[in-house]
């Protein structure tokens, strides 16, 4: 069965989600803050709004290695996007899995969970309005998160 080409709104939203992953993996936290400038980002541990606070949240929580990156690859899958074109809003749910490798750490998944996002269209362009990050499968994040000794999977 041939599926129709996704609507432009869906593609724009997928691109925003993919851009977030690429910027975090590149260690470009200022660009992540700019991408999420109009959003509130919450995780199981913290919340931030505005570009400077979001950049600071990432710098305070993620370990950056000698190459200037967290040495990760964020894989984002299982997109479910619901667009209300008339209202200029959308919600999305997607899964994420973070892989990490270092000279002393073989390539492995370190955390997986769900993004719950809300988007708004402003001047014809889609932007993040909210990102909730829920990590529910947590492995060895000791080389990824500061204070990882205090991190554990949330209760079910």
CSV table of C-alpha atoms in Angstrom, one decimal:
chain,number,residue,atom,x,y,z
A,1,UNK,CA,0.0,0.0,0.0
A,2,UNK,CA,1.4,3.4,-0.9
A,3,UNK,CA,0.9,6.0,1.8
A,4,UNK,CA,0.2,9.6,0.9
A,5,UNK,CA,2.9,12.2,1.4
A,6,UNK,CA,2.7,13.7,4.9
A,7,UNK,CA,1.1,17.1,5.2
A,8,UNK,CA,3.6,20.0,5.3
A,9,UNK,CA,2.7,20.6,9.0
A,10,UNK,CA,3.6,17.0,9.9
A,11,UNK,CA,6.9,17.2,8.1
A,12,UNK,CA,7.7,20.5,9.7
A,13,UNK,CA,7.0,19.1,13.2
A,14,UNK,CA,9.1,15.9,12.5
A,15,UNK,CA,11.9,18.2,11.4
A,16,UNK,CA,11.7,20.2,14.7
A,17,UNK,CA,11.9,17.0,16.7
A,18,UNK,CA,14.8,15.7,14.6
A,19,UNK,CA,16.6,19.0,14.8
A,20,UNK,CA,16.4,18.9,18.6
A,21,UNK,CA,18.1,15.4,18.6
A,22,UNK,CA,20.9,16.5,16.3
A,23,UNK,CA,21.6,19.7,18.3
A,24,UNK,CA,21.8,17.8,21.6
A,25,UNK,CA,24.1,15.2,20.1
A,26,UNK,CA,26.3,18.0,18.7
A,27,UNK,CA,26.5,19.5,22.1
A,28,UNK,CA,25.1,22.8,20.7
A,29,UNK,CA,23.0,23.7,23.8
A,30,UNK,CA,22.7,27.4,22.8
A,31,UNK,CA,21.0,26.3,19.6
A,32,UNK,CA,18.7,23.9,21.5
A,33,UNK,CA,17.8,26.9,23.7
A,34,UNK,CA,17.0,28.9,20.5
A,35,UNK,CA,15.0,26.1,19.0
A,36,UNK,CA,12.9,25.8,22.2
A,37,UNK,CA,12.9,29.6,22.9
A,38,UNK,CA,9.1,29.8,23.1
A,39,UNK,CA,8.7,26.5,25.0
A,40,UNK,CA,8.7,25.1,28.5
A,41,UNK,CA,10.7,22.0,28.8
A,42,UNK,CA,10.1,19.6,31.7
A,43,UNK,CA,11.6,16.3,32.6
A,44,UNK,CA,11.1,14.0,35.5
A,45,UNK,CA,13.7,16.1,37.4
A,46,UNK,CA,13.5,19.7,36.2
A,47,UNK,CA,11.7,22.4,34.2
A,48,UNK,CA,12.9,25.4,32.2
A,49,UNK,CA,11.4,28.1,30.0
A,50,UNK,CA,13.1,30.4,27.6
A,51,UNK,CA,16.4,30.0,25.6
A,52,UNK,CA,18.9,30.9,28.3
A,53,UNK,CA,17.2,28.7,31.0
A,54,UNK,CA,17.0,25.8,28.6
A,55,UNK,CA,20.6,26.1,27.6
A,56,UNK,CA,21.6,26.3,31.3
A,57,UNK,CA,19.5,23.3,32.1
A,58,UNK,CA,21.3,21.2,29.5
A,59,UNK,CA,24.8,22.5,30.5
A,60,UNK,CA,24.0,21.8,34.1
A,61,UNK,CA,22.7,18.3,33.5
A,62,UNK,CA,24.6,16.7,30.5
A,63,UNK,CA,28.3,15.7,30.5
A,64,UNK,CA,30.2,17.0,27.6
A,65,UNK,CA,33.3,15.0,26.6
A,66,UNK,CA,36.7,16.1,25.1
A,67,UNK,CA,35.2,16.4,21.6
A,68,UNK,CA,32.6,18.9,22.8
A,69,UNK,CA,29.7,16.5,22.6
A,70,UNK,CA,27.8,14.2,24.9
A,71,UNK,CA,29.0,11.3,22.6
A,72,UNK,CA,25.3,10.3,22.1
A,73,UNK,CA,22.9,9.6,19.3
A,74,UNK,CA,19.2,10.3,20.0
A,75,UNK,CA,17.0,8.0,18.0
A,76,UNK,CA,13.4,9.3,17.8
A,77,UNK,CA,10.7,6.9,16.6
A,78,UNK,CA,7.0,6.0,16.8
A,79,UNK,CA,5.7,9.5,15.9
A,80,UNK,CA,2.1,10.2,16.5
A,81,UNK,CA,1.3,13.8,15.4
A,82,UNK,CA,-2.1,15.4,15.6
A,83,UNK,CA,-2.4,18.8,13.8
A,84,UNK,CA,-5.3,21.3,14.2
A,85,UNK,CA,-4.6,23.5,11.2
A,86,UNK,CA,-7.4,25.8,11.9
A,87,UNK,CA,-6.1,26.6,15.4
A,88,UNK,CA,-2.5,26.5,14.4
A,89,UNK,CA,-1.6,23.9,17.0
A,90,UNK,CA,-0.4,20.4,17.2
A,91,UNK,CA,0.5,17.7,19.7
A,92,UNK,CA,3.0,14.9,19.2
A,93,UNK,CA,4.2,11.9,21.0
A,94,UNK,CA,7.4,10.1,20.1
A,95,UNK,CA,9.7,7.6,21.6
A,96,UNK,CA,13.4,8.3,22.1
A,97,UNK,CA,16.4,6.0,22.7
A,98,UNK,CA,19.8,7.5,23.5
A,99,UNK,CA,22.9,5.5,22.4
A,100,UNK,CA,26.3,6.4,23.8
A,101,UNK,CA,29.8,5.3,23.1
A,102,UNK,CA,33.2,6.3,24.5
A,103,UNK,CA,36.6,4.8,24.4
A,104,UNK,CA,36.0,3.0,27.7
A,105,UNK,CA,32.2,2.4,27.0
A,106,UNK,CA,31.1,0.2,24.1
A,107,UNK,CA,28.1,1.5,22.1
A,108,UNK,CA,25.0,0.9,24.1
A,109,UNK,CA,21.5,2.3,24.8
A,110,UNK,CA,21.6,4.3,28.0
A,111,UNK,CA,18.1,5.7,28.3
A,112,UNK,CA,14.7,5.4,26.5
A,113,UNK,CA,11.4,7.2,27.0
A,114,UNK,CA,8.7,9.4,25.5
A,115,UNK,CA,8.5,13.0,24.3
A,116,UNK,CA,5.1,14.7,24.7
A,117,UNK,CA,5.3,17.8,22.6
A,118,UNK,CA,2.9,20.7,21.9
A,119,UNK,CA,3.5,23.0,18.9
A,120,UNK,CA,2.1,26.3,17.7
A,121,UNK,CA,2.2,27.9,14.3
A,122,UNK,CA,3.4,31.5,14.4
A,123,UNK,CA,3.8,33.6,11.3
A,124,UNK,CA,3.4,30.5,9.2
A,125,UNK,CA,6.2,28.6,11.0
A,126,UNK,CA,5.8,25.8,13.5
A,127,UNK,CA,7.6,26.0,16.8
A,128,UNK,CA,7.8,24.1,20.1
A,129,UNK,CA,5.4,25.3,22.8
A,130,UNK,CA,6.1,22.5,25.3
A,131,UNK,CA,8.3,19.5,25.6
A,132,UNK,CA,7.8,16.9,28.3
A,133,UNK,CA,10.5,14.3,28.6
A,134,UNK,CA,9.6,11.1,30.4
A,135,UNK,CA,12.5,8.6,30.7
A,136,UNK,CA,11.2,5.2,31.9
A,137,UNK,CA,14.0,2.8,30.8
A,138,UNK,CA,17.2,3.9,32.3
A,139,UNK,CA,20.6,2.2,31.9
A,140,UNK,CA,24.1,3.4,32.6
A,141,UNK,CA,23.8,7.2,32.4
A,142,UNK,CA,26.9,7.7,34.5
A,143,UNK,CA,28.8,9.2,31.6
A,144,UNK,CA,25.9,11.2,30.3
A,145,UNK,CA,24.2,12.9,33.3
A,146,UNK,CA,25.7,14.8,36.1
A,147,UNK,CA,24.6,13.4,39.4
A,148,UNK,CA,23.7,10.1,37.7
A,149,UNK,CA,24.1,8.3,41.0
A,150,UNK,CA,20.8,9.9,41.9
A,151,UNK,CA,19.0,8.8,38.7
A,152,UNK,CA,16.8,5.8,38.6
A,153,UNK,CA,13.8,4.6,36.6
A,154,UNK,CA,10.6,6.1,37.8
A,155,UNK,CA,8.2,3.7,39.6
A,156,UNK,CA,5.5,2.1,37.4
